Every structure is written in structure tokens, then in C-alpha cells.
Coordinates of C-alpha atoms and ligand atoms in Angstrom, one line a residue:
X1 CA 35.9 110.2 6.1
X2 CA 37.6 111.9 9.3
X3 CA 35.5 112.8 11.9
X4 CA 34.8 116.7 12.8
X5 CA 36.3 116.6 15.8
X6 CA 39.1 115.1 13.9
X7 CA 39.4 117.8 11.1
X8 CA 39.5 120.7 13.8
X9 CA 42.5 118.9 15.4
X10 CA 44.6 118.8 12.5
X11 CA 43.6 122.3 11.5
X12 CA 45.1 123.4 15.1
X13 CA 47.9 121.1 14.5
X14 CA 48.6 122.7 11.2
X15 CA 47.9 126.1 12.1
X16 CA 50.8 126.2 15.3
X17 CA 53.3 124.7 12.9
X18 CA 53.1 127.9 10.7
X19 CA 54.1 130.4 13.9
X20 CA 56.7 132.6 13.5
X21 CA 59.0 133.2 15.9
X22 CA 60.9 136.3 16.6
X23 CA 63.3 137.0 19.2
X24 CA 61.8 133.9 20.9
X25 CA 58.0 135.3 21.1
X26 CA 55.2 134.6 18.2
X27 CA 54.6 137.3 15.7
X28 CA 52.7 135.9 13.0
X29 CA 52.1 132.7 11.1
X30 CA 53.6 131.9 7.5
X31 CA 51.3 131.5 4.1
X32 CA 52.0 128.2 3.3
X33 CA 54.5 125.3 4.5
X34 CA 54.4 122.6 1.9
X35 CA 57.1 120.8 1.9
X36 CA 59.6 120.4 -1.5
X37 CA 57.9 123.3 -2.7
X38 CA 60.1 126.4 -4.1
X39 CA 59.0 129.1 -1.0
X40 CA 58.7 132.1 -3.0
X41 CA 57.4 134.4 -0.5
X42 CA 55.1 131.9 1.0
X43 CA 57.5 131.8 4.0
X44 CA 56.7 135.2 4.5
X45 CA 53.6 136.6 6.8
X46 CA 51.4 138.2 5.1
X47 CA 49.2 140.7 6.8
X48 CA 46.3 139.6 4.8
X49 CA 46.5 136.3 5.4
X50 CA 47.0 136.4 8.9
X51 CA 44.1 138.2 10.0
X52 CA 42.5 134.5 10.0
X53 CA 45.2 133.4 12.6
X54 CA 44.5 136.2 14.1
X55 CA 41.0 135.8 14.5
X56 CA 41.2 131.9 15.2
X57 CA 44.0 133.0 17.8
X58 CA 41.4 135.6 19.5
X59 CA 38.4 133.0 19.1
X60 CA 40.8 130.1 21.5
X61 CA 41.5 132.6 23.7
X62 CA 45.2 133.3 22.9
X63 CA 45.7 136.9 22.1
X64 CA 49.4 136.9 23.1
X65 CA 50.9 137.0 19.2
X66 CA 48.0 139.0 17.6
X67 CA 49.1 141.5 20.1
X68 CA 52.7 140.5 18.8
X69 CA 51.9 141.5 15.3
X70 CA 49.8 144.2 15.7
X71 CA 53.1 145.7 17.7
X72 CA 56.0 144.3 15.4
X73 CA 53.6 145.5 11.9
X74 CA 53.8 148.9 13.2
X75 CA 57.4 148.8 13.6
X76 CA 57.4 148.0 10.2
X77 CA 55.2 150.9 8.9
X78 CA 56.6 153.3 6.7
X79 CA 56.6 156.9 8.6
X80 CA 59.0 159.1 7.3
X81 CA 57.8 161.3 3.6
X82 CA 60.0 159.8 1.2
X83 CA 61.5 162.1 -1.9
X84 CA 62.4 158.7 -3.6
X85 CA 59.0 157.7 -5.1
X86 CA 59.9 153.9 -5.6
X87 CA 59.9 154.0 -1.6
X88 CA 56.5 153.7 0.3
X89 CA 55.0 156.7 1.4
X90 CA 54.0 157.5 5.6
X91 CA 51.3 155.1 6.6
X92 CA 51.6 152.3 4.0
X93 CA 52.0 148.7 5.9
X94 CA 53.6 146.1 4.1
X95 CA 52.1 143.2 1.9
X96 CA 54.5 140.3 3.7
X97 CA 57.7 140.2 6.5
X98 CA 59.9 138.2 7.0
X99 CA 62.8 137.1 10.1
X100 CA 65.7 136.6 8.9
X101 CA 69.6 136.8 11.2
X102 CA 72.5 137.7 10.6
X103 CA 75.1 136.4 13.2
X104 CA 72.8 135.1 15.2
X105 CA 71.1 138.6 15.6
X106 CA 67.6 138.4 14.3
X107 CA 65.7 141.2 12.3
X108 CA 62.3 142.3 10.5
X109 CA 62.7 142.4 6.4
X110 CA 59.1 143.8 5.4
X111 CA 58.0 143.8 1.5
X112 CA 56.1 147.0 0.6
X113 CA 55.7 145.4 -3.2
X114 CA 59.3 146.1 -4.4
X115 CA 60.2 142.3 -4.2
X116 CA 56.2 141.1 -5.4
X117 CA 55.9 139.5 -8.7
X118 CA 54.9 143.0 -10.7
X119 CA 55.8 145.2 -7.7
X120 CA 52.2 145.8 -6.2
X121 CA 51.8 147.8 -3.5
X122 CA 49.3 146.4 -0.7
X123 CA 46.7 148.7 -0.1
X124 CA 44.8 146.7 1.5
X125 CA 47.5 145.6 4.3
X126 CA 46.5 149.1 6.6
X127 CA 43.3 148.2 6.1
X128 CA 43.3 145.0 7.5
X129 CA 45.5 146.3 10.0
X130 CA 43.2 148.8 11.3
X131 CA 40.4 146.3 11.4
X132 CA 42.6 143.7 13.3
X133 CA 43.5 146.4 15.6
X134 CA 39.5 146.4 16.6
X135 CA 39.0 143.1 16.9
X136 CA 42.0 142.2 19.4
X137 CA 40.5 145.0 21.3
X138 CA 37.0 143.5 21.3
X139 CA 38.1 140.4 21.5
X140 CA 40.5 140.8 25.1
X141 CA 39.5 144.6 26.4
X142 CA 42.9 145.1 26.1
X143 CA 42.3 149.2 25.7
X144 CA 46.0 150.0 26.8
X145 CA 47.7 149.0 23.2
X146 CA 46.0 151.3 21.1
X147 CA 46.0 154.0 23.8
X148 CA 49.7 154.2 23.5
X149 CA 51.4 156.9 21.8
X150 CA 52.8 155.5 18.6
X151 CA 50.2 153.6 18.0
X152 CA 47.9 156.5 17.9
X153 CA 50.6 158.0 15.6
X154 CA 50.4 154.6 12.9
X155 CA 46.4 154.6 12.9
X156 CA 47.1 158.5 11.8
X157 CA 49.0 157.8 9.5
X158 CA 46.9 155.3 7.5
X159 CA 44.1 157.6 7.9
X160 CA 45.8 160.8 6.5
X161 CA 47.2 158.0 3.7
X162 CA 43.6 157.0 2.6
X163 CA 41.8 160.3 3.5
X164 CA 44.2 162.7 1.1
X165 CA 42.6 164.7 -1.9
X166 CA 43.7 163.7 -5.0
X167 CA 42.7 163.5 -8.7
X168 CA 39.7 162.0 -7.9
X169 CA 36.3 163.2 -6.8
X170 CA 34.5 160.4 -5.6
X171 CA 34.3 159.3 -2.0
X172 CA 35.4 155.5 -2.5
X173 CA 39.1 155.3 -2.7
X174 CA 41.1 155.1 -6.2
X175 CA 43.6 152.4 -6.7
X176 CA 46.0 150.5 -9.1
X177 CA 45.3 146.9 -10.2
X178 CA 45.9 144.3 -7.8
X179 CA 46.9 146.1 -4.8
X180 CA 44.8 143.0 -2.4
X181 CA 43.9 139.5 -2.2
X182 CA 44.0 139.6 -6.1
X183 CA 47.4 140.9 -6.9
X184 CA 47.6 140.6 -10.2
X185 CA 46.3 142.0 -13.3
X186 CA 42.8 141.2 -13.1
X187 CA 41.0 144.9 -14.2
X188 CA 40.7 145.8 -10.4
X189 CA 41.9 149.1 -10.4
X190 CA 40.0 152.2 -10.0
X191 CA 37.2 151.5 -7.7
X192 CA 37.1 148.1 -7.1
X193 CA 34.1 146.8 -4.3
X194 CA 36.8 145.0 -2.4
X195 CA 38.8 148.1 -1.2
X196 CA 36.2 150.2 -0.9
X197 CA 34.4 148.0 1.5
X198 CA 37.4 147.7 3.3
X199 CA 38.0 150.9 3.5
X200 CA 34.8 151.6 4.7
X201 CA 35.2 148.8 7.8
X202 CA 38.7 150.4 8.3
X203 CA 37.5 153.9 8.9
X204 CA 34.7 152.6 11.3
X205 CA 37.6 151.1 13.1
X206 CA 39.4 154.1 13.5
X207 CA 36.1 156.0 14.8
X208 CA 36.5 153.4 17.7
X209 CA 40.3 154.1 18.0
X210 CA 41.1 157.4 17.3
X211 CA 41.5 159.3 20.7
X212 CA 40.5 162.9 20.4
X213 CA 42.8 164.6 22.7
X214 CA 43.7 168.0 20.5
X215 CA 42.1 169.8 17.4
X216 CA 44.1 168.2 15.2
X217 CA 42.4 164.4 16.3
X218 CA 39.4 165.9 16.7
X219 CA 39.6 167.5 12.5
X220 CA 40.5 163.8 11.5
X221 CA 38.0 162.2 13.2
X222 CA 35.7 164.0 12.1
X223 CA 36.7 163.7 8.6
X224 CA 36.5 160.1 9.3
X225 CA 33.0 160.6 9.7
X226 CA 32.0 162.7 7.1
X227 CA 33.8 160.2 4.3
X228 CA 31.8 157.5 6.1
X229 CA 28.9 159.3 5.4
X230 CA 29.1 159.6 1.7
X231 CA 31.1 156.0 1.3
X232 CA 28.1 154.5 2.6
X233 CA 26.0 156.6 0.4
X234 CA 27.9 156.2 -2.6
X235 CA 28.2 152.7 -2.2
X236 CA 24.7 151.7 -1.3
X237 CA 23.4 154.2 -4.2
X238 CA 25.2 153.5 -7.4
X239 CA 27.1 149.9 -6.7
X240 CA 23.9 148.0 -6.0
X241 CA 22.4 146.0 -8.7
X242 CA 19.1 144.0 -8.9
X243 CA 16.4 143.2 -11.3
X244 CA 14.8 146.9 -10.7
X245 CA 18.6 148.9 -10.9
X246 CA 19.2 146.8 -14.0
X247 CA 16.2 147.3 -15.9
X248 CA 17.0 150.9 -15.4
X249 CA 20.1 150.9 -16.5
X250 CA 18.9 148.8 -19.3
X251 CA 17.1 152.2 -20.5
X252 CA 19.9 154.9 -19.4
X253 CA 20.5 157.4 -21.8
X254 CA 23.4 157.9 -22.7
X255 CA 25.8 161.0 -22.8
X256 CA 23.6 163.2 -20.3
X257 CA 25.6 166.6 -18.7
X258 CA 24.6 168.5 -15.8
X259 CA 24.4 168.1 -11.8
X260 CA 21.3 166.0 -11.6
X261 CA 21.4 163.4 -14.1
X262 CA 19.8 159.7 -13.9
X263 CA 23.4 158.1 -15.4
X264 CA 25.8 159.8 -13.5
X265 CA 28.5 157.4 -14.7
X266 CA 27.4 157.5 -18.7
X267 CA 27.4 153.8 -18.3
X268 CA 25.9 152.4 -21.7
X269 CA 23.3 149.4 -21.9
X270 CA 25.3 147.8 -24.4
X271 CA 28.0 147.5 -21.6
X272 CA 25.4 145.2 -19.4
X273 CA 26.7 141.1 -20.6
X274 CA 24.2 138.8 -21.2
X275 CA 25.4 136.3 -18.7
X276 CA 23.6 138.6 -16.1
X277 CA 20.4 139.6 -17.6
X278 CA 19.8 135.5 -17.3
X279 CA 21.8 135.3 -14.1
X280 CA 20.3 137.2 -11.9
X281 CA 17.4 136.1 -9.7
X282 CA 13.9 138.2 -9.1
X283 CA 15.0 138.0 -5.2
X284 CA 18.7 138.8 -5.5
X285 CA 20.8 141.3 -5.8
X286 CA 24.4 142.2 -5.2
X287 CA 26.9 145.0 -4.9
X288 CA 29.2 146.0 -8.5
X289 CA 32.8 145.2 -8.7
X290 CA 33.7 148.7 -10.0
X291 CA 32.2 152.0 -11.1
X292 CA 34.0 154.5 -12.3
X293 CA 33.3 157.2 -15.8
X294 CA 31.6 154.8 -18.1
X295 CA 32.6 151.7 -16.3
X296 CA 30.5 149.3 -14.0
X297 CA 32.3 146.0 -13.6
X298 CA 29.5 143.2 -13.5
X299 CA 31.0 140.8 -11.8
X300 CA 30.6 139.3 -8.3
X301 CA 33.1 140.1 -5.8
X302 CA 32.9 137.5 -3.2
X303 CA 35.1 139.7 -0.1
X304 CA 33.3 142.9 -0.7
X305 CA 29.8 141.2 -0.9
X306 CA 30.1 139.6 1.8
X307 CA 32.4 141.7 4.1
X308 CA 29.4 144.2 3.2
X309 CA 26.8 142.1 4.7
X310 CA 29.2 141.6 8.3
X311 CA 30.0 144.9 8.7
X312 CA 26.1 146.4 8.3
X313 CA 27.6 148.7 4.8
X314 CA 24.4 146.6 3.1
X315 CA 21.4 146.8 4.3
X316 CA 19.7 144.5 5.8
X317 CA 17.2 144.2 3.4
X318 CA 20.3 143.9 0.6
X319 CA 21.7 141.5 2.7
X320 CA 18.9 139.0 2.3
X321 CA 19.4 139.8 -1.3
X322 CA 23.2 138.8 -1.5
X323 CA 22.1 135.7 0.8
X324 CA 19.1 134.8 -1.8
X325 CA 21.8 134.9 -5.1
X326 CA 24.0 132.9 -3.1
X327 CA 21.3 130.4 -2.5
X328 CA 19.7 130.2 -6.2
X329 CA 23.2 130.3 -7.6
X330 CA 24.8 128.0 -5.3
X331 CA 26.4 125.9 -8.2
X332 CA 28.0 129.1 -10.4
X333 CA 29.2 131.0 -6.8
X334 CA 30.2 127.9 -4.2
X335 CA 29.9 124.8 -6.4
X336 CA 32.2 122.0 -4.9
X337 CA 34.2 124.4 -2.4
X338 CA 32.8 127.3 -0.8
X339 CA 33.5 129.6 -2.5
X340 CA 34.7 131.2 -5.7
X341 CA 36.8 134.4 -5.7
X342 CA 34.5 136.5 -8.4
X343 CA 32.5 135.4 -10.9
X344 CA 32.5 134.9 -14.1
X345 CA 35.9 134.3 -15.3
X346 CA 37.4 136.5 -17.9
X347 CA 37.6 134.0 -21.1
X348 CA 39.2 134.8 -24.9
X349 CA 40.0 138.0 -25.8
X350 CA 38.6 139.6 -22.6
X351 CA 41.2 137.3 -20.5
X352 CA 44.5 138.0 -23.3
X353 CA 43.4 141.8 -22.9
X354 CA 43.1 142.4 -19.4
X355 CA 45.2 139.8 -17.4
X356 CA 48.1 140.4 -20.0
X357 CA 47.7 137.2 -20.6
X358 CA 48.3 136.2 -17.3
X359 CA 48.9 131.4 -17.7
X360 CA 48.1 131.9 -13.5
X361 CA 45.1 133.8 -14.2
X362 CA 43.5 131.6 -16.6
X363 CA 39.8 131.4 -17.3
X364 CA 38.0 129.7 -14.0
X365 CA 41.6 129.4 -12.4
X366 CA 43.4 131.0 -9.6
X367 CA 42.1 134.8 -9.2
X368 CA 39.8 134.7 -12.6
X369 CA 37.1 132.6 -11.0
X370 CA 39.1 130.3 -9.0
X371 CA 36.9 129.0 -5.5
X372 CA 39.2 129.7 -2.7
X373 CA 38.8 127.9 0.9
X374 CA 39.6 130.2 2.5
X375 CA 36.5 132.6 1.9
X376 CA 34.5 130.1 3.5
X377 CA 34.6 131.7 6.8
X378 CA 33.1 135.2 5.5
X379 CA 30.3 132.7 3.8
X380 CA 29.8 131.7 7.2
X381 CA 29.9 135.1 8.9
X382 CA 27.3 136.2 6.8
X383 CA 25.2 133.2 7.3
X384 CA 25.2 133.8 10.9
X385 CA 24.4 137.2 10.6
X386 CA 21.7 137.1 7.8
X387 CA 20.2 134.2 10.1
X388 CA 20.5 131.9 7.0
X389 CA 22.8 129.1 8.9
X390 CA 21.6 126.2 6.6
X391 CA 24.1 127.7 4.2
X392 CA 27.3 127.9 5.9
X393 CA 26.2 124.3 7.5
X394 CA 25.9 123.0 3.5
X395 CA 29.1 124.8 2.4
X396 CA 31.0 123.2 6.0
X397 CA 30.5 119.9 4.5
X398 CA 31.4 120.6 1.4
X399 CA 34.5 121.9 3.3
X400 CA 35.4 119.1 5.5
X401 CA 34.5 116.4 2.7
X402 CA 37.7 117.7 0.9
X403 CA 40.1 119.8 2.8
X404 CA 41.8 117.2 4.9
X405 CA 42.2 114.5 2.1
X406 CA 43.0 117.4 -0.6
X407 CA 46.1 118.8 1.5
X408 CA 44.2 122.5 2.5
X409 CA 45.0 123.7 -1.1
X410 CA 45.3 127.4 -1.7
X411 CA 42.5 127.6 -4.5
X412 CA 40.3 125.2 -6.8
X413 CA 39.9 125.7 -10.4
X414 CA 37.3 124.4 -12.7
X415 CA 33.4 126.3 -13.3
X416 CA 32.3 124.7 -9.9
X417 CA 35.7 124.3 -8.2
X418 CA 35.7 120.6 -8.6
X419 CA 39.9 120.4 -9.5
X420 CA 42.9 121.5 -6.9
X421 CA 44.3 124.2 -8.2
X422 CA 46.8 124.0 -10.8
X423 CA 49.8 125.5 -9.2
X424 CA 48.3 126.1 -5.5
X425 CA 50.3 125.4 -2.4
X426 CA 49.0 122.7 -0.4
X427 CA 49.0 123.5 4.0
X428 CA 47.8 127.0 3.3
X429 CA 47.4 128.6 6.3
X430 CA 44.9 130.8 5.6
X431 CA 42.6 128.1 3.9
X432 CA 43.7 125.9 7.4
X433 CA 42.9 129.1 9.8
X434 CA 39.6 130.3 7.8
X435 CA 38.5 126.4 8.4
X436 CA 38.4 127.1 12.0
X437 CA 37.1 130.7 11.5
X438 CA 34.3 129.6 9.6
X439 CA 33.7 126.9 12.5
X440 CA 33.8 129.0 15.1
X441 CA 31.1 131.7 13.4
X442 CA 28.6 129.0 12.5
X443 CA 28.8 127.4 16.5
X444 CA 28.5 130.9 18.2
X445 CA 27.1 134.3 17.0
X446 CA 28.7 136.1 19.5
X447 CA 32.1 136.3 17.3
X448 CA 30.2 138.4 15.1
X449 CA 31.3 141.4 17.3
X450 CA 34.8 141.1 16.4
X451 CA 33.9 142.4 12.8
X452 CA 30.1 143.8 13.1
X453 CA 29.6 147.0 13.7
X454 CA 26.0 148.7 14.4
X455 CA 24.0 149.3 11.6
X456 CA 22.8 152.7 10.8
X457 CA 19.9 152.0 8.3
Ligands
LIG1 C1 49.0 135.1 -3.3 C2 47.6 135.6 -3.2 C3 47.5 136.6 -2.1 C4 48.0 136.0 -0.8 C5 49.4 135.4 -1.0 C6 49.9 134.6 0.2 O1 49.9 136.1 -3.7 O2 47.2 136.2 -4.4 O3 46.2 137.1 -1.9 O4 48.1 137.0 0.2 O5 49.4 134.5 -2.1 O6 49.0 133.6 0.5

């Protein structure tokens, strides 16, 4: 076996060969470089995926092409209304860019979704950005970016974007299927945990960057605050499930009208699986994947959970309880690399149903149950902040008994993520960046701050 010092060197190595360069400066670092393998767009940056060079970046000390991004991603933002509705609309950010030239000039080609296999739009890419945003601030003190004029104009934008009345009369923000890390059909849409928890770290970024220098500022800002407030309560309220919340949803009744109802959702008993009246341990508890009329998704959401826990949206009390499933059902949820996207995996007809019968997203493969490396690092930031180190120090090993001689695959399939995924890139960079992430967060609580913000129990 290599030795740690060994594995961190290599993952630096790796992590400076995926730069991108434009107009002779770094702007961003590219999904994947294996080599012989068709690109796709894995030679694109994706905004998603590079928050963990980012954050490895600001962790060494060498902010210079986070603040490259952040500047060049905002140059790519969509601004004007558009009439044409197969354009993006003010405020969106794109999934992926590229730099391509054209007589030795080079230029900026940004994907909004209208080149993605099944045209998704990123919803989560302003999200991210907005967090990022935070974090390089934190990170350097460097107040004078955000302080600038068009960037107060692109953080207004995304928050006009995601603050907008529409159909929908819930606080959490409604959304088509796979519009984030899981982009494709996977029965995502609606509500799903992972938006809304970004969402909710998003607009608690803004509160920290939004100046208020007129009434109109002011009016947004506090909006901000006032969708924070019911987020938070919405969220904490009807998402959270444990032995107690189940047993009463066990007993609902169903098909109840008026203002103050016990089942506000109409969510039937017959709709809880069986997996997770077994599943789920007297101590645990965890936050739904989706609620909407009639509809709680079950299943574990590994980036909401645990972007929940970092960010202070759980409780700390409900933290301890994510932390203590995590522990008792180590084998189902990390397994043999830390850790799996969502649990369980759609299987038979569920799987032909809602994937479309999707061969990528097969049961325990890719999306549907796959364990992706990279989400180590949020297993570790939760660790650290949950003071339950001993379990990002178990899933580390796990991590740096495989990732060097396995290549830094994309995902892992199999029940406890024992095979390499079946079509995943090898030299991921986000699976190579969230390596040193996780690192980092597990050596020094301090990092916390770059994502933690205070919690108001
Ligand atoms: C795949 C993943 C997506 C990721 C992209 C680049 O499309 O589903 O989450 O951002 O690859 O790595």
C-alpha cells in the first residue's frame, strides 16, 4: 500500500493537471482526464464539480483561480429576459464551460443544459455559486470582489430567480428531475432534500453578501430572510423522519381538509416501504428525500443529509441522529467506499418506471444507489462538526485503501460499493479534489467556517 503522505501527493499532482487555462490565467479544473476515453463533456468544468478544487485550492492557500472562476462564471450568467423559452432565463449559471479558439483567439462556450444528455437545466450551479462566493471570501478576506458592481448585480439575479412566486405554495423550491449532481431521471423533481438544502445554504450566503445600499436591496434581503425562516421551518417540521415521526405517520388518517390538519401532505401508511420500518435505528433519524401532495420519498439523500448537518439547517440534536444511522448502518450507507449517493436503489418495476429505464441508472449503479468518492469529504465535514471523527478516520481508510490503485473512479456500484463503476471515468477530479477536502476537514476544524454558518436553534 502507498503511504499517506504518498496518496496526498498524487492527488495534488492529479488535481494541477486538470487546470484550465484561459487567456493564460487558471479558471477552473476539468471533470475527468482519462486518457483514450470518448470526452463527452468531461473536458468541460463543471461548476458543481469544481467547488472541491475550489475548496482544496482555498484550503493550500491559492485563491488566485477560485477568484478566476467566480469572475469568468459570472460572465457567463445569463442576464438578459429571454422571449425564446428554450434560452435560459436572467440568473441561471451554467451546468459546464468550456475554452475553445478560434484563430488563435480564445473564448468561453457555457452549457445551460441544451447540449446535456436530456437537456437538464442545472439548478443547482447558482447555488453552488453563491456558496463558493462565501467561502473565497471567508477563506482570503478578500471583501472587494463581491463589493463590486456586477457582482452585486449576478447574486441579484439568482436571488430574484429562486425567490419568484409561482405555482407553488410551499417555501422549498420546486424543480424538474435531475437538475443536480443526479441529472438524470431518478424521481427527483418536485422537492427533492438536495435542492432545498442548498437552497437554504445559498440564501444564507447571500444574507452575508447582499449589500443594502437602496430599498430595492434592502426588500430582497429581507425576503431572503423571511424564506429562510419558513425553509428552515418547513424543512425541520415535515422532512424529518425517526422512529417517533414514523410511527405517526404509520397512523395518519388519511384524506383530512382544513388549515390545521395532522397530515398536511395526505401521505398514506401504505406508502411507508418495509425496507425502513426494519431499517431504521431507535437512535437515528434522517431528513426525507421529497415531500410534496401525497408524496414523501423515503430514501436517504446523502448531500442533503449531510450538507444539513454542516450548514446548522439540522439541529444539533438531529445531527447526532443522522451521525448515529450512519454509524449502525455503516455497511447499507458507506460499505467499501464512503459513501453511497442515496439509498436504496430503485429495483424492477419501480426502476423501468421511474428512471425510463435508464441501463446507467441501474439498480445499485451509478445515481440509483451507486457510492461515490467524492462525497467522502461531506462525511468528513460532518464528522468534524458532529465531533464523531472516528467515522471519517474509518471511511479515510477505506478511501486511501482503494483510490490510488483503483484509478480515482467516478462512482462504485454493487450493495456496498465493492465494484468500480461500470462505465465511470477513471482521474475524476472531483473524487481526486474531495480526497484532499475530506483530508483537510478531518486534520483541522477550523475549515468548517468556509461552509458553517451559526446555528439558530
Ligand atoms: C455526471 C454527473 C454530474 C457531474 C458530471 C461531471 O454528469 O452526474 O453530477 O457533475 O458527471 O462530473
Amino acid at each position: 500500500m502507498i503511504a499517506k503522505h504518498d496518496i496526498e501527493a498524487e492527488a495534488w499532482k492529479l488535481l494541477e493537471r486538470s487546470i484550465i487555462y484561459y487567456q493564460c490565467r487558471p479558471i477552473g479544473t476539468v471533470a475527468a482526464i482519462e486518457p483514450g476515453s470518448d470526452a463527452l463533456n468531461y473536458d468541460q468544468c463543471f461548476i458543481r464539480d469544481f467547488v472541491l478544487s475550489a475548496l482544496a485550492f482555498l484550503i493550500k492557500g491559492k485563491p488566485e483561480i477560485v477568484r478566476n472562476f467566480l469572475i469568468e462564471t459570472l460572465s457567463l450568467q445569463s442576464q438578459e429576459p429571454q422571449i425564446d423559452s428554450f434560452k435560459p432565463g436572467p440568473g441561471l449559471m451554467p451546468a459546464s464551460f468550456k475554452v475553445e479558439s478560434e484563430n488563435g483567439r480564445e473564448y468561453l462556450t457555457a452549457d445551460f443544459g441544451e447540449h446535456a444528455i436530456a437537456k437538464v437545466p442545472p439548478v443547482d450551479s447558482c447555488l453552488w455559486w453563491l456558496i463558493l462566493l462565501r467561502a473565497y471570501v471567508k477563506a482570503t478576506g478578500d471583501i472587494s470582489l463581491f463589493h463590486q458592481k456586477h457582482f452585486q448585480k449576478g447574486i441579484k439575479l439568482i436571488l430574484q430567480m429562486c425567490l419568484v412566486h409561482r405555482f407553488a405554495m410551499y417555501p422549498t423550491m420546486l424543480v424538474p428531475d435531475g437538475s443536480f449532481m443526479i441529472d438524470r431521471r431518478m424521481g427527483v423533481y418536485e422537492h427533492p432534500l438536495e435542492i432545498q438544502v442548498l437552497f437554504y445554504t445559498a440564501l444564507r450566503a447571500a444574507g452575508d453578501l447582499l449589500l443594502r445600499n437602496d430599498d430595492s436591496t434592502c426588500n430582497l434581503y429581507n425576503s431572503v430572510h423571511k424564506r429562510l425562516a419558513s425553509l428552515t421551518y418547513h424543512l425541520r417540521e415535515y422532512y424529518w423522519i425517526d422512529l417517533k415521526r414514523l410511527n405517526e405517520i404509520y397512523r395518519y388518517k388519511g384524506d383530512e381538509f382544513g388549515k390545521e390538519v395532522a397530515n398536511k401532505f395526505n401521505i398514506y401508511a401504505d406508502s411507508i416501504p418495509h425496507w425502513l420500518t426494519e431499517w431504521l435505528p431507535d437512535t437515528g433519524g434522517y431528513l426525507a428525500g421529497n415531500l410534496g401532495p401525497g408524496r414523501m420519498d423515503f430514501r436517504f439523500f446523502t448531500v442533503g443529509n449531510l450538507m444539513a448537518i454542516i450548514t446548522s439547517l439540522a439541529s444539533v440534536q438531529e445531527s447526532q441522529s443522522i451521525m448515529n444511522l450512519i454509524e449502525f448502518r455503516w455497511n447499507d450507507l458507506v460499505g467499501n467506499m464512503p459513501m453511497k449517493i442515496c439509498f436504496p436503489a430503485l429495483e424492477g418495476m419501480e426502476w423501468r418506471i421511474v428512471t425510463g429505464c435508464d441501463p446507467k441508472n441501474t439498480p445499485w449503479s451509478y445515481h440509483n444507489g451507486g457510492n461515490w468518492p467524492v462525497l467522502l469529504w461531506l462525511l468528513a465535514a460532518a464528522s468534524q462538526k458532529t465531533n464523531r471523527l472516528e467515522l471519517a478516520r474509518k471511511a479515510m481508510k477505506l478511501a486511501e485503501k482503494r483510490l490510488v490503485e483503483d484509478s480515482w473512479p467516478e462512482y462504485y456500484d454493487g450493495k456496498n460499493g465493492r465494484l468500480i463503476g461500470k462505465e465511470a471515468r477513471k482521474y475524476q477530479t472531483w473524487t481526486v479534489a474531495g480526497f484532499l477536502v475530506a483530508k483537510a476537514f478531518v486534520e483541522n476544524s477550523q475549515h468548517l467556517d468556509l461552509l458553517s454558518f451559526e446555528s439558530h436553534e
